[in-house]
Short mmCIF file of C-alpha atoms and ligand atoms in Angstrom, two decimals:
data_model
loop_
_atom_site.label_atom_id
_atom_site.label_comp_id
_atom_site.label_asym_id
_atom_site.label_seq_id
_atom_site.Cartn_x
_atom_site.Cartn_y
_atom_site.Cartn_z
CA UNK Y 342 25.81 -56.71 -15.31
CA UNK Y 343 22.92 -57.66 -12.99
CA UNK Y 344 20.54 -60.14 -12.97
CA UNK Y 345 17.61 -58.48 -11.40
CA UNK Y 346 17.19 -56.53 -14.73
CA UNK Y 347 12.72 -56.94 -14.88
CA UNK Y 348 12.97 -56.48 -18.66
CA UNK Y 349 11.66 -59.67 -20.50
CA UNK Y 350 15.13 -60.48 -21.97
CA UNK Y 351 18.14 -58.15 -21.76
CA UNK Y 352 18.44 -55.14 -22.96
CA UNK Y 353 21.59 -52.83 -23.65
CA UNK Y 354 21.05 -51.62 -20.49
CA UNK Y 355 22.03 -54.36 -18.51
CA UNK Y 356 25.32 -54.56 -20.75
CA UNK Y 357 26.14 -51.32 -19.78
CA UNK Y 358 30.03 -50.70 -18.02
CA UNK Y 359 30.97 -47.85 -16.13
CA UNK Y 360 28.59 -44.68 -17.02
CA UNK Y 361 30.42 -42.23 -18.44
CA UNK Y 362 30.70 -38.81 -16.54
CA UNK Y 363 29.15 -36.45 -18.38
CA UNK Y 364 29.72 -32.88 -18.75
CA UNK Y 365 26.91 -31.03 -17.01
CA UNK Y 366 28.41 -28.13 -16.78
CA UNK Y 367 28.40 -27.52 -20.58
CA UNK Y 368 24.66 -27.30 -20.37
CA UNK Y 369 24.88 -23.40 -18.89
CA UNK Y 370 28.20 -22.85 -20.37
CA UNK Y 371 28.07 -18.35 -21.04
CA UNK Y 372 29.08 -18.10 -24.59
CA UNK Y 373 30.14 -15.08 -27.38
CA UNK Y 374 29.47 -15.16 -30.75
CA UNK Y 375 32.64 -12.60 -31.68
CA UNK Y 376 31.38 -12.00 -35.44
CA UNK Y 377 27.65 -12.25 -36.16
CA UNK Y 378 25.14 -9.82 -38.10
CA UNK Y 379 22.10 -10.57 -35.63
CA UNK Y 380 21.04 -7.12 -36.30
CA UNK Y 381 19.87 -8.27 -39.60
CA UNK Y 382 18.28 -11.45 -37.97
CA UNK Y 383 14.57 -11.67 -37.01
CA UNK Y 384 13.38 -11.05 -33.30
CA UNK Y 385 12.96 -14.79 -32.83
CA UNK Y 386 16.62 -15.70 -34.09
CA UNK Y 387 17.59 -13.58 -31.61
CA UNK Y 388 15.85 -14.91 -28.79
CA UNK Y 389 17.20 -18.12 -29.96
CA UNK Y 390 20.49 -16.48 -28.80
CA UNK Y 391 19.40 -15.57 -25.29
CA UNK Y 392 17.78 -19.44 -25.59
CA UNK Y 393 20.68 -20.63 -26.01
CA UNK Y 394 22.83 -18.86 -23.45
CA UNK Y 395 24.79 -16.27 -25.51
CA UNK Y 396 26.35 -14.04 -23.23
CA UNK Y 397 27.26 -11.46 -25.19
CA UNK Y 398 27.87 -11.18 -29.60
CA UNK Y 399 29.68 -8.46 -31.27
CA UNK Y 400 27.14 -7.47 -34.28
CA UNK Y 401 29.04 -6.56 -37.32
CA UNK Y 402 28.10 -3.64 -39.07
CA UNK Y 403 29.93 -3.64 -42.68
CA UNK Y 404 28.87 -5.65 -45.34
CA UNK Y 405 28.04 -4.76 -48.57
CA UNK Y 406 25.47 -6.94 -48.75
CA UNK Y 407 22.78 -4.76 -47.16
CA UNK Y 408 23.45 -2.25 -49.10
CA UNK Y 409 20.84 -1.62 -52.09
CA UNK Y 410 22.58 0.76 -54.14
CA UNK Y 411 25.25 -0.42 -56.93
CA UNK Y 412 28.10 0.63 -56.51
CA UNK Y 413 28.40 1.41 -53.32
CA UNK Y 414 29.09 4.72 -52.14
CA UNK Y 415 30.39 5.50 -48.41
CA UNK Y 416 27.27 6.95 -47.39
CA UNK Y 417 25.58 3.93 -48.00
CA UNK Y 418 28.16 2.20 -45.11
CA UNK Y 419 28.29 4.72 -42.73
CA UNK Y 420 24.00 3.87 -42.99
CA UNK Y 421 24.43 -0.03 -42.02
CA UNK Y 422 26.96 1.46 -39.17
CA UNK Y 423 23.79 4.22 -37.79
CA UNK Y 424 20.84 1.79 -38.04
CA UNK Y 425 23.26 -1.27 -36.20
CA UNK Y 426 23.90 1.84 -33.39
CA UNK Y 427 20.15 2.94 -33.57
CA UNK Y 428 18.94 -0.59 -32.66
CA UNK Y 429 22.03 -2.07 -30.47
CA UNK Y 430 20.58 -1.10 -27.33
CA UNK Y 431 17.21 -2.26 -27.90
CA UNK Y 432 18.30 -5.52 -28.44
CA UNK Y 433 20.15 -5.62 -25.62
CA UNK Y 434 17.36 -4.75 -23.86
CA UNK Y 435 14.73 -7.36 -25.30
CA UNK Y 436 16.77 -10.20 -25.07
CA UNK Y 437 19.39 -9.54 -22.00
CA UNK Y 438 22.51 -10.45 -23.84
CA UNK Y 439 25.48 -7.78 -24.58
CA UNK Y 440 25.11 -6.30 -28.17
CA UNK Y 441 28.49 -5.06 -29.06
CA UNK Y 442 28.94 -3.41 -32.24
CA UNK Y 443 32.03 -3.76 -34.95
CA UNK Y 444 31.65 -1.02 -37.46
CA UNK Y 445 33.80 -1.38 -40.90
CA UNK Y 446 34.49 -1.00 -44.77
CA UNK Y 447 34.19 -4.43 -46.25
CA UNK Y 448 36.31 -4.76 -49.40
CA UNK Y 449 34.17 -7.29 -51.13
CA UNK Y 450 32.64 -4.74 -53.08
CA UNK Y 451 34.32 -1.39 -54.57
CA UNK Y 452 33.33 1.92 -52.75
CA UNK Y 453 33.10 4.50 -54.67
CA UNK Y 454 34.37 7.60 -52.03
CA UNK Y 455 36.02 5.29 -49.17
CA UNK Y 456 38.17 8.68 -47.69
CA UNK Y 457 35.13 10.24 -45.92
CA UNK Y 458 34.20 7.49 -44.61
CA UNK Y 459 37.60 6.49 -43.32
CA UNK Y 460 37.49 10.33 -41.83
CA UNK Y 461 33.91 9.21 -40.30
CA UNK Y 462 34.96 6.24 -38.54
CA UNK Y 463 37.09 7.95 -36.38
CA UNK Y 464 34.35 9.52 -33.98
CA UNK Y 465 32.94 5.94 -34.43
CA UNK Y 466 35.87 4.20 -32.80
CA UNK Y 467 35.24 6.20 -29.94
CA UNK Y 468 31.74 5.05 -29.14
CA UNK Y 469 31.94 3.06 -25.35
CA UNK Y 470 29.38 0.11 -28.01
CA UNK Y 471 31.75 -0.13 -30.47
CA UNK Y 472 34.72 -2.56 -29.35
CA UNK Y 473 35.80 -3.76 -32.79
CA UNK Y 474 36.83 -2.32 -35.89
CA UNK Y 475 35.74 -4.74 -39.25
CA UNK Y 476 34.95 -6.70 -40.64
CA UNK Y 477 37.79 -6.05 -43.20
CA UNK Y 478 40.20 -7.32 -45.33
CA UNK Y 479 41.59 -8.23 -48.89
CA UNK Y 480 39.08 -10.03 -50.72
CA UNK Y 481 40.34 -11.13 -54.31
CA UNK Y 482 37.67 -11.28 -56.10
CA UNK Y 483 33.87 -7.84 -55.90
CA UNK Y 484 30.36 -8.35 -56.55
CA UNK Y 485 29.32 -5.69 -59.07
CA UNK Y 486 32.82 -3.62 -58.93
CA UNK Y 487 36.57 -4.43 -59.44
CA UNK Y 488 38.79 -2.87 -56.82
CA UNK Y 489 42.30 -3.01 -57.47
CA UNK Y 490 44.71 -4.32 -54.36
CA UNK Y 491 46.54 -1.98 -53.46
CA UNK Y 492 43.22 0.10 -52.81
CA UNK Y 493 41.40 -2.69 -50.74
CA UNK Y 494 44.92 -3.09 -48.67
CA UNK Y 495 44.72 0.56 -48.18
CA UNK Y 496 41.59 0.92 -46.74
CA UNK Y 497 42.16 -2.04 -44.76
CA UNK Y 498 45.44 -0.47 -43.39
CA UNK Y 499 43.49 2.85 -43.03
CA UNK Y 500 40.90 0.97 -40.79
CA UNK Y 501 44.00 -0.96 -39.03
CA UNK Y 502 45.45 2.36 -37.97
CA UNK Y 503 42.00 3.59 -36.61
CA UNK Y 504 41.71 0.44 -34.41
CA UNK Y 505 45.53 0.81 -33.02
CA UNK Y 506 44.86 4.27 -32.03
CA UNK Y 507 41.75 3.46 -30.27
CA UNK Y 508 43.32 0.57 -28.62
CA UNK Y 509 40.21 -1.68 -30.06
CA UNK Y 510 40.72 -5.65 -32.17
CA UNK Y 511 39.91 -6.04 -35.72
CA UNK Y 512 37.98 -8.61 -37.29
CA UNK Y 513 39.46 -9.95 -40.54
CA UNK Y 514 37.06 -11.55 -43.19
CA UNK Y 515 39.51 -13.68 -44.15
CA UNK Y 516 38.43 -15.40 -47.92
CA UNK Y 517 37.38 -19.03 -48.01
CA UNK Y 518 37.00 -21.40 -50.69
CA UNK Y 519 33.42 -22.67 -50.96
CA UNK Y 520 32.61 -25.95 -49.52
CA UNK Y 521 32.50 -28.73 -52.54
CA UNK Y 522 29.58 -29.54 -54.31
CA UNK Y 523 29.40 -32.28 -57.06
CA UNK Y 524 27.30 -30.21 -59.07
CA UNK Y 525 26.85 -26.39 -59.81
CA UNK Y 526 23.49 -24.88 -60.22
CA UNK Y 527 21.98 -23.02 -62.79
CA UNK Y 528 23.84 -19.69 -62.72
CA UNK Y 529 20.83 -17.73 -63.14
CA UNK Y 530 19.52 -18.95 -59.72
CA UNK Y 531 22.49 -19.05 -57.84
CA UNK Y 532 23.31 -20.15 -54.66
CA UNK Y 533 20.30 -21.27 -52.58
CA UNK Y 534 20.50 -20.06 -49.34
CA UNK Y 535 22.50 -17.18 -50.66
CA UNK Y 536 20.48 -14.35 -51.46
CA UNK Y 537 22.80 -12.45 -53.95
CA UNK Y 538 22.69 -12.03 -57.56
CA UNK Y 539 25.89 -14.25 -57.95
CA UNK Y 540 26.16 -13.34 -61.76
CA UNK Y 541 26.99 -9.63 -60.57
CA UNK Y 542 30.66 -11.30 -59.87
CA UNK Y 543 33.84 -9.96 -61.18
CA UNK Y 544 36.46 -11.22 -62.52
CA UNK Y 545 39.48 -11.56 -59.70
CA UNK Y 546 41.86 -8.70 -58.66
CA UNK Y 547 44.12 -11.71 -56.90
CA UNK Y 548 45.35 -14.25 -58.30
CA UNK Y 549 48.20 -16.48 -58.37
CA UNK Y 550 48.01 -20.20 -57.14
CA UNK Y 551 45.96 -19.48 -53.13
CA UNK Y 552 44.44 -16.05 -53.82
CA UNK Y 553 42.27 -16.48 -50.23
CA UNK Y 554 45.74 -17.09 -48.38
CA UNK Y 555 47.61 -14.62 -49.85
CA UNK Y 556 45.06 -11.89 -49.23
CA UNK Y 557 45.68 -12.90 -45.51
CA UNK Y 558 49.05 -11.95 -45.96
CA UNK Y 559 48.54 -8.66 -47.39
CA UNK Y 560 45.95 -8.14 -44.15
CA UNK Y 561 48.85 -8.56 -42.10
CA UNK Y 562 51.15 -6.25 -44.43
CA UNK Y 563 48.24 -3.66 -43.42
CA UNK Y 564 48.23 -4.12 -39.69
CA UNK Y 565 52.48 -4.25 -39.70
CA UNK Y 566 52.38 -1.20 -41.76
CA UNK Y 567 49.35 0.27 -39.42
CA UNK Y 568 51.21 -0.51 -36.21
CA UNK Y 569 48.10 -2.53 -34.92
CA UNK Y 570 50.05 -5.82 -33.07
CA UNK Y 571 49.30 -9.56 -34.38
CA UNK Y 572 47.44 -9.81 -31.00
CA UNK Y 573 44.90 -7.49 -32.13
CA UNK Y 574 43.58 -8.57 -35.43
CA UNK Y 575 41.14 -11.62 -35.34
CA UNK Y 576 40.85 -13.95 -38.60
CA UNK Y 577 37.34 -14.59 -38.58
CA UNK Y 578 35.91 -17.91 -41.07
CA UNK Y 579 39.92 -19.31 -40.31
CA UNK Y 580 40.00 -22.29 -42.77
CA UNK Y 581 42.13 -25.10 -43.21
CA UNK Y 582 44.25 -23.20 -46.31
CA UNK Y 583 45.08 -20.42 -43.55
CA UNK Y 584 45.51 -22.46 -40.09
CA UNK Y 585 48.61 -23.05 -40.32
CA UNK Y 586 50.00 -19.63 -41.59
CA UNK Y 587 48.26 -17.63 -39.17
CA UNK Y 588 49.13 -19.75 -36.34
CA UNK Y 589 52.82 -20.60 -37.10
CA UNK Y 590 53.75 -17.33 -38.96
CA UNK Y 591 51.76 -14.49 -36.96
CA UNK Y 592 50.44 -14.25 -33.18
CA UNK Y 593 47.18 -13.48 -34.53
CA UNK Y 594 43.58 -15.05 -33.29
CA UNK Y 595 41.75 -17.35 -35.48
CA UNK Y 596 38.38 -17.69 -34.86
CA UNK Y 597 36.16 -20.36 -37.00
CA UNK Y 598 32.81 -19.52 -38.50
CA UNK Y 599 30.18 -22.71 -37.76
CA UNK Y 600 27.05 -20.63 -38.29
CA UNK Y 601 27.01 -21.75 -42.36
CA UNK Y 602 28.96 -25.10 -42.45
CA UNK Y 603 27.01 -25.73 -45.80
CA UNK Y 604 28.63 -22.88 -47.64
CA UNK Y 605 32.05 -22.91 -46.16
CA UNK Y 606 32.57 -26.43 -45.11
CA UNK Y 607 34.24 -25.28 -41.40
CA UNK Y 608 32.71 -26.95 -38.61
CA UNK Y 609 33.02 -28.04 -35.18
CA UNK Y 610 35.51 -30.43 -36.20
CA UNK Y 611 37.82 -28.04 -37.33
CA UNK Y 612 37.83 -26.44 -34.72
CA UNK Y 613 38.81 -29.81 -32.30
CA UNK Y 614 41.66 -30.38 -34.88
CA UNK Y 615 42.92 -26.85 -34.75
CA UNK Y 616 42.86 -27.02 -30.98
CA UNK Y 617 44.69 -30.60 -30.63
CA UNK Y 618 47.55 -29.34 -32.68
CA UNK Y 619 48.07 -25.59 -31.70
CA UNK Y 620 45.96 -25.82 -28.30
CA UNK Y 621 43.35 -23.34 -27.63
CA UNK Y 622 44.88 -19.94 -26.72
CA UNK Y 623 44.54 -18.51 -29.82
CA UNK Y 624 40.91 -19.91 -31.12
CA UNK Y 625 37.44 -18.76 -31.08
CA UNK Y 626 34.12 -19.30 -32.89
CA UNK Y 627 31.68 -17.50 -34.47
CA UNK Y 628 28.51 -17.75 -36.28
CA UNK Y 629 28.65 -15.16 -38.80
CA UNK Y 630 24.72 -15.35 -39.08
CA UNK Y 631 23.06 -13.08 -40.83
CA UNK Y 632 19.78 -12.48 -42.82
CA UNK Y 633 20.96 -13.10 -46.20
CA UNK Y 634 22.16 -16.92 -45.32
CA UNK Y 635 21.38 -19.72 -44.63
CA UNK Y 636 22.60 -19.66 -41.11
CA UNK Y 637 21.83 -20.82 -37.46
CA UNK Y 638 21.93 -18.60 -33.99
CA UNK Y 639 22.34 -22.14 -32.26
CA UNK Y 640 25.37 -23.11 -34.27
CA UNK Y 641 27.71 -22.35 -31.29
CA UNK Y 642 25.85 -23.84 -28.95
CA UNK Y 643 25.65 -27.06 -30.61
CA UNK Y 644 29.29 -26.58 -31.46
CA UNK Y 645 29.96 -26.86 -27.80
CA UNK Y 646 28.70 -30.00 -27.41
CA UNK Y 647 30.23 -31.18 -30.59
CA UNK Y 648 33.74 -30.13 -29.05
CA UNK Y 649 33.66 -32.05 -26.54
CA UNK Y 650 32.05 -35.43 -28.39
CA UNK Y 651 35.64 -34.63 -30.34
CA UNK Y 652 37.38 -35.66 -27.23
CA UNK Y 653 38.18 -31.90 -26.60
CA UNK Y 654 38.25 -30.72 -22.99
CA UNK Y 655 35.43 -28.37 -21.03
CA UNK Y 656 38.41 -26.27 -20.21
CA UNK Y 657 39.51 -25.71 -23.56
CA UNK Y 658 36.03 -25.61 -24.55
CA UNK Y 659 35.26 -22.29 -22.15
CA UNK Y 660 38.24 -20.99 -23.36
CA UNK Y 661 36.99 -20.41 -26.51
CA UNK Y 662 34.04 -19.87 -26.99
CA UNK Y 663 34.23 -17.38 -24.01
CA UNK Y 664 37.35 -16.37 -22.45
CA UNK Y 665 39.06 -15.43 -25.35
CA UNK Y 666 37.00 -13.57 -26.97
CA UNK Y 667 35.94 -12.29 -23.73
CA UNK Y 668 39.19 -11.22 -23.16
CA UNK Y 669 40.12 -9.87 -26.55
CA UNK Y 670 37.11 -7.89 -27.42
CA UNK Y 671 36.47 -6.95 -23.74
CA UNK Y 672 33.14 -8.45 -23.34
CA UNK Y 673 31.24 -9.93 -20.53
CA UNK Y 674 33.41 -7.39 -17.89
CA UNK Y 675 36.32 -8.47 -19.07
CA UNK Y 676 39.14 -6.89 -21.59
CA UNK Y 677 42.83 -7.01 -20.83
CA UNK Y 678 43.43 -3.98 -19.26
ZN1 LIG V 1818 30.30 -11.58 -41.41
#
């Protein structure tokens, strides 16, 4: 404390210890958001991204949410995967970052002629922009359509095999429960900042006492059965019901979706917890934003701060929300090869 403070009377400032040293470093930290939909975003979302120092995304082309046409037929799909390729490079070239693409068959609605498609994707997997199959995986419970298990796990396996043989990761959407709310809203609106007529909803295909954990394990049935290694497949939106599992139980990644907090209930503190008890070797993050949420391109870059308020480290930090996934989807001039 000194005395030669000119303020009138003293101020926290002359109370004030040792500084502390702050992490510069973080401020130009390269990042990669492993699962997003920025494709769907607006130009100015993505410049947020290049804003924001994203180094490079992998834009997932499979959801069934941009698809107008109920029920879904595999034409429809293989559409989100040509207009994602038609505008990748563009992108790339407006706002400097690496577009990637992931091309896959979502399961969280029932396609109606899944085989051709399936057939399709091979050529797909062989595009030099495409370095991830998905996002994929057993989802208990359609929009519009019932599809029965052992189809979904079939397609997923189908889509497993294709990535094995092309040497390329898959992104599982692995189910979440929804954040809680103390009160529902009127089901004819919805879920605000959800655009999706929610009353379309089926009835569950899984259920039993954790539906959204054991559809992870029937994911990993797929990739055993598929021959695609643990190492390869990447739970995206990993949760607190499916931490543990996939970390002590499978050599999988995990990486947690902070782009939608509100709807999910994962955030950056999650992801410090999960890294203080399994350290970070096998964690990422992603954003999962896309047009039809309520989401935010600088999620991960406020998560990075966030991290390391949570007392995590700025190695462990740059580990993942860049090396890994830099590593795993081969991003940034990396890969393991
Ligand atoms: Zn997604």
């Amino acid at each position: 404390m000194t005395s030669t403070q000119p303020t009138r009377r003293p101020t926290d400032a002359a109370h004030l210890e040792d500084e502390p040293d702050l992490p510069r470093e973080l401020l130009n930290l390269p990042w990669i958001d492993c699962h997003n939909h920025a494709h769907t975003l607006s130009w100015d979302d993505r410049e947020r991204y290049a804003l924001s120092g994203c180094r490079s995304m992998v834009m997932v082309a499979s959801g069934y949410h941009w698809t107008p046409y109920k029920p879904v037929r595999g034409e429809d799909i293989r559409y989100l995967w040509d207009d994602a390729i038609n505008r990748r490079a563009a992108i790339e070239r407006n706002h400097f970052f690496e577009a990637k693409l992931g091309l896959g068959v979502h399961t969280g609605v029932r396609i109606e002629n899944p085989d051709e498609l399936l057939e399709a994707m091979d050529d797909y997997c062989q595009l030099e922009e495409v370095v991830a199959v998905g996002e994929t995986g057993v989802t208990p419970a359609q929009h519009v359509e019932r599809w029965d298990v052992d189809h979904q796990q079939a397609v997923v396996e189908a889509q497993m095999g294709l990535a094995a043989r092309h040497d390329l990761p898959t992104i599982l959407h692995t189910p979440n429960q929804s954040a809680d709310s103390s009160r529902s809203y009127r089901p004819e609106l919805g879920t605000p900042g959800y655009e999706k007529n929610t009353t379309l909803g089926q009835e569950p295909v899984l259920e039993g006492e954790n539906p959204a954990l054991e559809a992870v394990k029937l994911d990993l049935e797929a990739a055993h059965a598929a021959g695609l290694d643990e190492e390869r497949v990447v739970a995206s939106h990993a949760d607190g019901n499916n931490t543990e599992y996939l970390m002590e139980e499978t050599d999988c990644y995990l990486s947690y979706t902070i782009g939608h907090s509100w709807l999910i209930g994962v955030d950056a503190a999650d992801v410090a917890d999960a890294i203080d008890a399994y350290g970070p070797e096998r964690i990422m993050v992603d954003t999962d934003c896309a047009n039809v949420l309520r989401t935010d391109p600088y999620a991960l870059k406020r998560a990075i701060f966030e991290l390391y308020r949570y007392g995590i480290d700025v190695d462990a930090i740059r580990q993942v929300v860049y090396e890994n996934p830099r590593e795993v989807f081969g991003l940034a001039d990396g890969g393991s090869e």
